[in-house]
């Protein structure tokens, strides 16, 4: 319990972005260069399995408010992108800029629509279904209105600059 409290207090704020949890911090990622290329699991990307594992862990330690916020941020980003791109659910997202338009090694099927399957991607679909199942009604209503999570939760991301 003590370790969970420290992680929520000290690490969660470093990884929380407008669109959910980022995979690494910008500082730990380092400058992108020829010798240190952008990788798909690096900052500023967020991945469905990470989101779900964090939500589950937070719930196990009864961090309900934190879970609600993180679920909302992730679902808002996916919903917003799907709304703007005819229902498209991409595999990868930039959770800092809240977009599926990214370029990494292997590319991103999110920027080349011919590679996006009609039914979406398994772990993205699972994260959405799991998130909706734990999101409270108040936040589901706000999600239906696509209310910006920063408006709801009032966050400052200056630590990312």
mmCIF file of N, CA and C in Angstrom, residues 6-128:
data_model
loop_
_atom_site.group_PDB
_atom_site.id
_atom_site.type_symbol
_atom_site.label_atom_id
_atom_site.label_comp_id
_atom_site.label_asym_id
_atom_site.label_seq_id
_atom_site.Cartn_x
_atom_site.Cartn_y
_atom_site.Cartn_z
ATOM 1 N N UNK A 6 3.156 5.958 -3.068
ATOM 2 C CA UNK A 6 4.301 6.698 -3.605
ATOM 3 C C UNK A 6 4.255 6.770 -5.134
ATOM 4 N N UNK A 7 3.892 5.672 -5.772
ATOM 5 C CA UNK A 7 3.795 5.656 -7.231
ATOM 6 C C UNK A 7 2.708 6.610 -7.728
ATOM 7 N N UNK A 8 1.565 6.584 -7.072
ATOM 8 C CA UNK A 8 0.466 7.461 -7.480
ATOM 9 C C UNK A 8 0.855 8.925 -7.270
ATOM 10 N N UNK A 9 1.534 9.197 -6.187
ATOM 11 C CA UNK A 9 1.923 10.579 -5.875
ATOM 12 C C UNK A 9 3.061 11.084 -6.772
ATOM 13 N N UNK A 10 4.070 10.255 -7.003
ATOM 14 C CA UNK A 10 5.290 10.717 -7.660
ATOM 15 C C UNK A 10 5.441 10.348 -9.128
ATOM 16 N N UNK A 11 4.888 9.224 -9.542
ATOM 17 C CA UNK A 11 5.092 8.758 -10.917
ATOM 18 C C UNK A 11 3.882 9.046 -11.803
ATOM 19 N N UNK A 12 2.700 8.826 -11.286
ATOM 20 C CA UNK A 12 1.502 9.032 -12.100
ATOM 21 C C UNK A 12 1.442 10.430 -12.717
ATOM 22 N N UNK A 13 1.753 11.490 -11.978
ATOM 23 C CA UNK A 13 1.735 12.825 -12.602
ATOM 24 C C UNK A 13 2.747 12.977 -13.741
ATOM 25 N N UNK A 14 3.846 12.257 -13.684
ATOM 26 C CA UNK A 14 4.853 12.334 -14.744
ATOM 27 C C UNK A 14 4.399 11.659 -16.034
ATOM 28 N N UNK A 15 3.515 10.681 -15.915
ATOM 29 C CA UNK A 15 3.087 9.902 -17.074
ATOM 30 C C UNK A 15 1.698 10.278 -17.594
ATOM 31 N N UNK A 16 0.950 11.054 -16.826
ATOM 32 C CA UNK A 16 -0.406 11.422 -17.229
ATOM 33 C C UNK A 16 -0.372 12.544 -18.252
ATOM 34 N N UNK A 17 -1.015 12.286 -19.379
ATOM 35 C CA UNK A 17 -1.108 13.264 -20.468
ATOM 36 C C UNK A 17 -2.579 13.492 -20.784
ATOM 37 N N UNK A 18 -2.823 14.413 -21.665
ATOM 38 C CA UNK A 18 -4.196 14.727 -22.029
ATOM 39 C C UNK A 18 -4.959 13.488 -22.503
ATOM 40 N N UNK A 19 -4.280 12.599 -23.234
ATOM 41 C CA UNK A 19 -4.950 11.432 -23.789
ATOM 42 C C UNK A 19 -4.738 10.134 -23.027
ATOM 43 N N UNK A 20 -4.216 10.204 -21.811
ATOM 44 C CA UNK A 20 -4.004 8.988 -21.023
ATOM 45 C C UNK A 20 -2.583 8.900 -20.519
ATOM 46 N N UNK A 21 -2.105 7.691 -20.340
ATOM 47 C CA UNK A 21 -0.768 7.447 -19.818
ATOM 48 C C UNK A 21 0.218 7.291 -20.967
ATOM 49 N N UNK A 22 1.310 8.037 -20.893
ATOM 50 C CA UNK A 22 2.374 7.941 -21.892
ATOM 51 C C UNK A 22 3.296 6.789 -21.495
ATOM 52 N N UNK A 23 3.923 6.167 -22.480
ATOM 53 C CA UNK A 23 4.763 4.992 -22.227
ATOM 54 C C UNK A 23 6.046 5.313 -21.473
ATOM 55 N N UNK A 24 6.657 6.451 -21.788
ATOM 56 C CA UNK A 24 7.872 6.892 -21.105
ATOM 57 C C UNK A 24 7.803 8.404 -20.977
ATOM 58 N N UNK A 25 8.609 8.970 -20.125
ATOM 59 C CA UNK A 25 8.659 10.431 -20.061
ATOM 60 C C UNK A 25 9.517 10.949 -21.203
ATOM 61 N N UNK A 26 9.355 12.218 -21.505
ATOM 62 C CA UNK A 26 10.158 12.840 -22.550
ATOM 63 C C UNK A 26 11.632 12.810 -22.160
ATOM 64 N N UNK A 27 11.905 13.051 -20.885
ATOM 65 C CA UNK A 27 13.284 13.048 -20.399
ATOM 66 C C UNK A 27 13.918 11.663 -20.533
ATOM 67 N N UNK A 28 13.187 10.631 -20.132
ATOM 68 C CA UNK A 28 13.752 9.277 -20.226
ATOM 69 C C UNK A 28 13.888 8.840 -21.684
ATOM 70 N N UNK A 29 13.049 9.359 -22.550
ATOM 71 C CA UNK A 29 13.129 9.066 -23.986
ATOM 72 C C UNK A 29 14.404 9.635 -24.591
ATOM 73 N N UNK A 30 14.739 10.850 -24.200
ATOM 74 C CA UNK A 30 15.912 11.517 -24.760
ATOM 75 C C UNK A 30 15.616 12.122 -26.120
ATOM 76 N N UNK A 31 16.570 12.866 -26.622
ATOM 77 C CA UNK A 31 16.414 13.504 -27.924
ATOM 78 C C UNK A 31 16.384 12.459 -29.037
ATOM 79 N N UNK A 32 15.477 12.648 -29.966
ATOM 80 C CA UNK A 32 15.405 11.777 -31.136
ATOM 81 C C UNK A 32 16.544 12.168 -32.073
ATOM 82 N N UNK A 33 17.302 11.161 -32.487
ATOM 83 C CA UNK A 33 18.431 11.408 -33.383
ATOM 84 C C UNK A 33 18.655 10.159 -34.233
ATOM 85 N N UNK A 34 19.628 10.243 -35.095
ATOM 86 C CA UNK A 34 19.955 9.091 -35.936
ATOM 87 C C UNK A 34 20.381 7.901 -35.077
ATOM 88 N N UNK A 35 21.094 8.178 -34.009
ATOM 89 C CA UNK A 35 21.557 7.119 -33.113
ATOM 90 C C UNK A 35 20.529 6.742 -32.048
ATOM 91 N N UNK A 36 19.488 7.538 -31.933
ATOM 92 C CA UNK A 36 18.439 7.293 -30.942
ATOM 93 C C UNK A 36 17.083 7.559 -31.613
ATOM 94 N N UNK A 37 16.697 6.699 -32.576
ATOM 95 C CA UNK A 37 15.473 6.955 -33.346
ATOM 96 C C UNK A 37 14.206 6.787 -32.510
ATOM 97 N N UNK A 38 13.150 7.413 -32.990
ATOM 98 C CA UNK A 38 11.834 7.288 -32.356
ATOM 99 C C UNK A 38 11.354 5.846 -32.481
ATOM 100 N N UNK A 39 10.947 5.267 -31.376
ATOM 101 C CA UNK A 39 10.404 3.903 -31.372
ATOM 102 C C UNK A 39 8.943 3.941 -30.952
ATOM 103 N N UNK A 40 8.215 2.951 -31.377
ATOM 104 C CA UNK A 40 6.777 2.958 -31.164
ATOM 105 C C UNK A 40 6.352 2.890 -29.695
ATOM 106 N N UNK A 41 7.202 2.428 -28.810
ATOM 107 C CA UNK A 41 6.839 2.335 -27.397
ATOM 108 C C UNK A 41 7.337 3.533 -26.595
ATOM 109 N N UNK A 42 7.942 4.513 -27.265
ATOM 110 C CA UNK A 42 8.525 5.680 -26.601
ATOM 111 C C UNK A 42 7.514 6.811 -26.400
ATOM 112 N N UNK A 43 7.937 7.794 -25.605
ATOM 113 C CA UNK A 43 7.237 9.071 -25.514
ATOM 114 C C UNK A 43 7.089 9.622 -26.922
ATOM 115 N N UNK A 44 6.000 10.126 -27.362
ATOM 116 C CA UNK A 44 4.779 10.516 -26.659
ATOM 117 C C UNK A 44 3.623 9.522 -26.825
ATOM 118 N N UNK A 45 3.942 8.258 -27.018
ATOM 119 C CA UNK A 45 2.914 7.282 -27.338
ATOM 120 C C UNK A 45 2.335 6.596 -26.109
ATOM 121 N N UNK A 46 1.076 6.262 -26.223
ATOM 122 C CA UNK A 46 0.382 5.503 -25.192
ATOM 123 C C UNK A 46 -0.200 4.264 -25.843
ATOM 124 N N UNK A 47 -0.241 3.202 -25.090
ATOM 125 C CA UNK A 47 -0.689 1.921 -25.629
ATOM 126 C C UNK A 47 -1.813 1.344 -24.771
ATOM 127 N N UNK A 48 -2.734 0.699 -25.426
ATOM 128 C CA UNK A 48 -3.885 0.116 -24.745
ATOM 129 C C UNK A 48 -3.515 -0.819 -23.593
ATOM 130 N N UNK A 49 -2.555 -1.746 -23.765
ATOM 131 C CA UNK A 49 -2.253 -2.642 -22.647
ATOM 132 C C UNK A 49 -1.755 -1.885 -21.405
ATOM 133 N N UNK A 50 -0.968 -0.838 -21.621
ATOM 134 C CA UNK A 50 -0.484 -0.050 -20.479
ATOM 135 C C UNK A 50 -1.647 0.603 -19.744
ATOM 136 N N UNK A 51 -2.567 1.161 -20.501
ATOM 137 C CA UNK A 51 -3.711 1.840 -19.886
ATOM 138 C C UNK A 51 -4.486 0.849 -19.010
ATOM 139 N N UNK A 52 -4.801 -0.303 -19.593
ATOM 140 C CA UNK A 52 -5.621 -1.279 -18.863
ATOM 141 C C UNK A 52 -4.924 -1.797 -17.610
ATOM 142 N N UNK A 53 -3.625 -2.043 -17.713
ATOM 143 C CA UNK A 53 -2.897 -2.541 -16.538
ATOM 144 C C UNK A 53 -2.856 -1.485 -15.435
ATOM 145 N N UNK A 54 -2.671 -0.242 -15.813
ATOM 146 C CA UNK A 54 -2.635 0.828 -14.820
ATOM 147 C C UNK A 54 -4.003 1.000 -14.175
ATOM 148 N N UNK A 55 -5.064 0.975 -14.978
ATOM 149 C CA UNK A 55 -6.406 1.100 -14.407
ATOM 150 C C UNK A 55 -6.669 -0.006 -13.395
ATOM 151 N N UNK A 56 -6.320 -1.226 -13.790
ATOM 152 C CA UNK A 56 -6.566 -2.378 -12.906
ATOM 153 C C UNK A 56 -5.776 -2.250 -11.609
ATOM 154 N N UNK A 57 -4.516 -1.842 -11.723
ATOM 155 C CA UNK A 57 -3.695 -1.659 -10.534
ATOM 156 C C UNK A 57 -4.238 -0.573 -9.620
ATOM 157 N N UNK A 58 -4.656 0.529 -10.202
ATOM 158 C CA UNK A 58 -5.217 1.623 -9.397
ATOM 159 C C UNK A 58 -6.489 1.174 -8.688
ATOM 160 N N UNK A 59 -7.319 0.422 -9.385
ATOM 161 C CA UNK A 59 -8.547 -0.074 -8.753
ATOM 162 C C UNK A 59 -8.237 -1.040 -7.611
ATOM 163 N N UNK A 60 -7.222 -1.882 -7.800
ATOM 164 C CA UNK A 60 -6.836 -2.831 -6.747
ATOM 165 C C UNK A 60 -6.474 -2.108 -5.449
ATOM 166 N N UNK A 61 -5.900 -0.903 -5.585
ATOM 167 C CA UNK A 61 -5.494 -0.129 -4.409
ATOM 168 C C UNK A 61 -6.482 0.986 -4.078
ATOM 169 N N UNK A 62 -7.662 0.912 -4.675
ATOM 170 C CA UNK A 62 -8.785 1.801 -4.395
ATOM 171 C C UNK A 62 -8.513 3.269 -4.738
ATOM 172 N N UNK A 63 -7.807 3.496 -5.828
ATOM 173 C CA UNK A 63 -7.604 4.846 -6.353
ATOM 174 C C UNK A 63 -8.651 5.092 -7.432
ATOM 175 N N UNK A 64 -9.904 5.248 -6.987
ATOM 176 C CA UNK A 64 -11.021 5.340 -7.913
ATOM 177 C C UNK A 64 -11.015 6.631 -8.722
ATOM 178 N N UNK A 65 -10.755 7.760 -8.081
ATOM 179 C CA UNK A 65 -10.766 9.038 -8.797
ATOM 180 C C UNK A 65 -9.687 9.075 -9.871
ATOM 181 N N UNK A 66 -8.506 8.596 -9.532
ATOM 182 C CA UNK A 66 -7.405 8.561 -10.487
ATOM 183 C C UNK A 66 -7.740 7.651 -11.667
ATOM 184 N N UNK A 67 -8.367 6.526 -11.372
ATOM 185 C CA UNK A 67 -8.766 5.597 -12.425
ATOM 186 C C UNK A 67 -9.787 6.243 -13.347
ATOM 187 N N UNK A 68 -10.783 6.900 -12.769
ATOM 188 C CA UNK A 68 -11.813 7.543 -13.583
ATOM 189 C C UNK A 68 -11.193 8.575 -14.523
ATOM 190 N N UNK A 69 -10.273 9.355 -14.002
ATOM 191 C CA UNK A 69 -9.624 10.361 -14.844
ATOM 192 C C UNK A 69 -8.847 9.728 -15.990
ATOM 193 N N UNK A 70 -8.051 8.717 -15.682
ATOM 194 C CA UNK A 70 -7.229 8.098 -16.724
ATOM 195 C C UNK A 70 -8.079 7.381 -17.765
ATOM 196 N N UNK A 71 -9.122 6.718 -17.334
ATOM 197 C CA UNK A 71 -10.028 6.057 -18.269
ATOM 198 C C UNK A 71 -10.672 7.112 -19.167
ATOM 199 N N UNK A 72 -11.160 8.177 -18.560
ATOM 200 C CA UNK A 72 -11.817 9.222 -19.344
ATOM 201 C C UNK A 72 -10.867 9.793 -20.393
ATOM 202 N N UNK A 73 -9.648 10.120 -19.987
ATOM 203 C CA UNK A 73 -8.683 10.713 -20.918
ATOM 204 C C UNK A 73 -8.447 9.792 -22.122
ATOM 205 N N UNK A 74 -8.244 8.526 -21.868
ATOM 206 C CA UNK A 74 -7.978 7.557 -22.933
ATOM 207 C C UNK A 74 -9.190 7.402 -23.858
ATOM 208 N N UNK A 75 -10.364 7.216 -23.272
ATOM 209 C CA UNK A 75 -11.563 7.028 -24.085
ATOM 210 C C UNK A 75 -11.920 8.295 -24.862
ATOM 211 N N UNK A 76 -11.694 9.451 -24.242
ATOM 212 C CA UNK A 76 -11.947 10.715 -24.931
ATOM 213 C C UNK A 76 -11.075 10.823 -26.180
ATOM 214 N N UNK A 77 -9.793 10.504 -26.055
ATOM 215 C CA UNK A 77 -8.879 10.598 -27.182
ATOM 216 C C UNK A 77 -9.310 9.657 -28.319
ATOM 217 N N UNK A 78 -9.633 8.425 -27.974
ATOM 218 C CA UNK A 78 -10.060 7.457 -28.992
ATOM 219 C C UNK A 78 -11.361 7.920 -29.643
ATOM 220 N N UNK A 79 -12.318 8.347 -28.828
ATOM 221 C CA UNK A 79 -13.616 8.778 -29.332
ATOM 222 C C UNK A 79 -13.482 10.005 -30.227
ATOM 223 N N UNK A 80 -12.674 10.956 -29.790
ATOM 224 C CA UNK A 80 -12.457 12.177 -30.570
ATOM 225 C C UNK A 80 -11.855 11.848 -31.938
ATOM 226 N N UNK A 81 -10.833 10.997 -31.955
ATOM 227 C CA UNK A 81 -10.225 10.602 -33.226
ATOM 228 C C UNK A 81 -11.221 9.845 -34.100
ATOM 229 N N UNK A 82 -11.970 8.939 -33.510
ATOM 230 C CA UNK A 82 -12.959 8.178 -34.276
ATOM 231 C C UNK A 82 -14.028 9.113 -34.838
ATOM 232 N N UNK A 83 -14.438 10.071 -34.045
ATOM 233 C CA UNK A 83 -15.440 11.035 -34.485
ATOM 234 C C UNK A 83 -14.924 11.880 -35.647
ATOM 235 N N UNK A 84 -13.662 12.252 -35.587
ATOM 236 C CA UNK A 84 -13.066 13.094 -36.633
ATOM 237 C C UNK A 84 -12.676 12.326 -37.888
ATOM 238 N N UNK A 85 -12.561 11.005 -37.790
ATOM 239 C CA UNK A 85 -12.082 10.198 -38.918
ATOM 240 C C UNK A 85 -13.004 9.027 -39.218
ATOM 241 N N UNK A 86 -14.299 9.300 -39.274
ATOM 242 C CA UNK A 86 -15.299 8.327 -39.719
ATOM 243 C C UNK A 86 -15.246 6.986 -38.992
ATOM 244 N N UNK A 87 -15.067 7.026 -37.699
ATOM 245 C CA UNK A 87 -15.100 5.806 -36.905
ATOM 246 C C UNK A 87 -13.795 5.043 -36.838
ATOM 247 N N UNK A 88 -12.730 5.616 -37.353
ATOM 248 C CA UNK A 88 -11.434 4.946 -37.376
ATOM 249 C C UNK A 88 -10.897 4.738 -35.960
ATOM 250 N N UNK A 89 -10.513 3.508 -35.672
ATOM 251 C CA UNK A 89 -9.839 3.173 -34.420
ATOM 252 C C UNK A 89 -8.453 2.676 -34.802
ATOM 253 N N UNK A 90 -7.438 3.490 -34.522
ATOM 254 C CA UNK A 90 -6.064 3.142 -34.883
ATOM 255 C C UNK A 90 -5.442 2.238 -33.827
ATOM 256 N N UNK A 91 -4.265 1.718 -34.126
ATOM 257 C CA UNK A 91 -3.554 0.855 -33.194
ATOM 258 C C UNK A 91 -2.719 1.657 -32.201
ATOM 259 N N UNK A 92 -2.204 2.793 -32.646
ATOM 260 C CA UNK A 92 -1.269 3.579 -31.840
ATOM 261 C C UNK A 92 -1.759 5.009 -31.743
ATOM 262 N N UNK A 93 -1.486 5.629 -30.586
ATOM 263 C CA UNK A 93 -1.871 7.020 -30.376
ATOM 264 C C UNK A 93 -0.743 7.789 -29.702
ATOM 265 N N UNK A 94 -0.645 9.043 -30.087
ATOM 266 C CA UNK A 94 0.201 10.015 -29.402
ATOM 267 C C UNK A 94 -0.698 10.613 -28.327
ATOM 268 N N UNK A 95 -0.463 10.270 -27.065
ATOM 269 C CA UNK A 95 -1.342 10.724 -25.985
ATOM 270 C C UNK A 95 -1.040 12.151 -25.537
ATOM 271 N N UNK A 96 0.083 12.699 -25.986
ATOM 272 C CA UNK A 96 0.410 14.089 -25.676
ATOM 273 C C UNK A 96 -0.394 15.012 -26.589
ATOM 274 N N UNK A 97 -0.372 14.718 -27.899
ATOM 275 C CA UNK A 97 -1.087 15.538 -28.877
ATOM 276 C C UNK A 97 -2.458 14.969 -29.236
ATOM 277 N N UNK A 98 -2.800 13.836 -28.670
ATOM 278 C CA UNK A 98 -4.113 13.201 -28.827
ATOM 279 C C UNK A 98 -4.467 12.935 -30.284
ATOM 280 N N UNK A 99 -3.556 12.260 -30.960
ATOM 281 C CA UNK A 99 -3.786 11.947 -32.358
ATOM 282 C C UNK A 99 -3.268 10.555 -32.703
ATOM 283 N N UNK A 100 -3.866 9.994 -33.744
ATOM 284 C CA UNK A 100 -3.380 8.728 -34.281
ATOM 285 C C UNK A 100 -2.404 8.971 -35.423
ATOM 286 N N UNK A 101 -2.190 10.199 -35.801
ATOM 287 C CA UNK A 101 -1.291 10.541 -36.905
ATOM 288 C C UNK A 101 0.144 10.595 -36.396
ATOM 289 N N UNK A 102 0.771 9.438 -36.395
ATOM 290 C CA UNK A 102 2.131 9.322 -35.877
ATOM 291 C C UNK A 102 2.992 8.528 -36.853
ATOM 292 N N UNK A 103 4.284 8.666 -36.692
ATOM 293 C CA UNK A 103 5.219 7.959 -37.548
ATOM 294 C C UNK A 103 6.305 7.352 -36.675
ATOM 295 N N UNK A 104 6.416 6.056 -36.706
ATOM 296 C CA UNK A 104 7.429 5.351 -35.919
ATOM 297 C C UNK A 104 7.999 4.244 -36.787
ATOM 298 N N UNK A 105 8.981 3.520 -36.243
ATOM 299 C CA UNK A 105 9.461 2.371 -37.001
ATOM 300 C C UNK A 105 8.259 1.454 -37.205
ATOM 301 N N UNK A 106 8.158 0.821 -38.276
ATOM 302 C CA UNK A 106 6.992 0.048 -38.718
ATOM 303 C C UNK A 106 5.862 0.970 -39.165
ATOM 304 N N UNK A 107 6.056 2.268 -39.065
ATOM 305 C CA UNK A 107 4.988 3.194 -39.416
ATOM 306 C C UNK A 107 3.834 3.075 -38.449
ATOM 307 N N UNK A 108 2.752 3.711 -38.741
ATOM 308 C CA UNK A 108 1.544 3.566 -37.938
ATOM 309 C C UNK A 108 0.385 3.370 -38.879
ATOM 310 N N UNK A 109 -0.294 2.284 -38.701
ATOM 311 C CA UNK A 109 -1.445 2.027 -39.545
ATOM 312 C C UNK A 109 -2.475 3.136 -39.396
ATOM 313 N N UNK A 110 -2.382 3.918 -38.338
ATOM 314 C CA UNK A 110 -3.305 5.023 -38.130
ATOM 315 C C UNK A 110 -3.134 6.146 -39.119
ATOM 316 N N UNK A 111 -1.969 6.245 -39.766
ATOM 317 C CA UNK A 111 -1.778 7.319 -40.733
ATOM 318 C C UNK A 111 -2.009 6.836 -42.151
ATOM 319 N N UNK A 112 -2.162 5.556 -42.324
ATOM 320 C CA UNK A 112 -2.413 5.006 -43.641
ATOM 321 C C UNK A 112 -3.690 4.175 -43.545
ATOM 322 N N UNK A 113 -4.801 4.799 -43.870
ATOM 323 C CA UNK A 113 -6.108 4.212 -43.595
ATOM 324 C C UNK A 113 -6.352 2.864 -44.252
ATOM 325 N N UNK A 114 -5.623 2.526 -45.313
ATOM 326 C CA UNK A 114 -5.883 1.246 -45.968
ATOM 327 C C UNK A 114 -5.484 0.058 -45.081
ATOM 328 N N UNK A 115 -4.700 0.303 -44.031
ATOM 329 C CA UNK A 115 -4.278 -0.781 -43.145
ATOM 330 C C UNK A 115 -5.150 -0.911 -41.896
ATOM 331 N N UNK A 116 -6.115 -0.057 -41.737
ATOM 332 C CA UNK A 116 -6.952 -0.117 -40.546
ATOM 333 C C UNK A 116 -8.094 -1.097 -40.793
ATOM 334 N N UNK A 117 -8.179 -2.138 -39.977
ATOM 335 C CA UNK A 117 -9.269 -3.097 -40.164
ATOM 336 C C UNK A 117 -10.612 -2.473 -39.790
ATOM 337 N N UNK A 118 -11.660 -2.902 -40.457
ATOM 338 C CA UNK A 118 -13.002 -2.355 -40.220
ATOM 339 C C UNK A 118 -13.423 -2.476 -38.762
ATOM 340 N N UNK A 119 -13.015 -3.520 -38.105
ATOM 341 C CA UNK A 119 -13.439 -3.746 -36.724
ATOM 342 C C UNK A 119 -12.525 -3.145 -35.682
ATOM 343 N N UNK A 120 -11.481 -2.430 -36.083
ATOM 344 C CA UNK A 120 -10.538 -1.876 -35.123
ATOM 345 C C UNK A 120 -9.481 -2.900 -34.753
ATOM 346 N N UNK A 121 -8.764 -2.630 -33.691
ATOM 347 C CA UNK A 121 -7.697 -3.507 -33.213
ATOM 348 C C UNK A 121 -8.106 -4.118 -31.884
ATOM 349 N N UNK A 122 -7.740 -5.373 -31.687
ATOM 350 C CA UNK A 122 -8.168 -6.114 -30.498
ATOM 351 C C UNK A 122 -7.917 -5.400 -29.187
ATOM 352 N N UNK A 123 -6.675 -4.963 -28.955
ATOM 353 C CA UNK A 123 -6.408 -4.370 -27.638
ATOM 354 C C UNK A 123 -6.991 -2.972 -27.515
ATOM 355 N N UNK A 124 -7.155 -2.279 -28.636
ATOM 356 C CA UNK A 124 -7.825 -0.978 -28.576
ATOM 357 C C UNK A 124 -9.304 -1.182 -28.255
ATOM 358 N N UNK A 125 -9.918 -2.129 -28.934
ATOM 359 C CA UNK A 125 -11.326 -2.429 -28.667
ATOM 360 C C UNK A 125 -11.509 -2.884 -27.218
ATOM 361 N N UNK A 126 -10.600 -3.728 -26.751
ATOM 362 C CA UNK A 126 -10.682 -4.217 -25.367
ATOM 363 C C UNK A 126 -10.527 -3.075 -24.381
ATOM 364 N N UNK A 127 -9.589 -2.165 -24.645
ATOM 365 C CA UNK A 127 -9.391 -1.045 -23.723
ATOM 366 C C UNK A 127 -10.629 -0.159 -23.678
ATOM 367 N N UNK A 128 -11.276 0.003 -24.815
ATOM 368 C CA UNK A 128 -12.486 0.831 -24.837
ATOM 369 C C UNK A 128 -13.615 0.157 -24.055
#
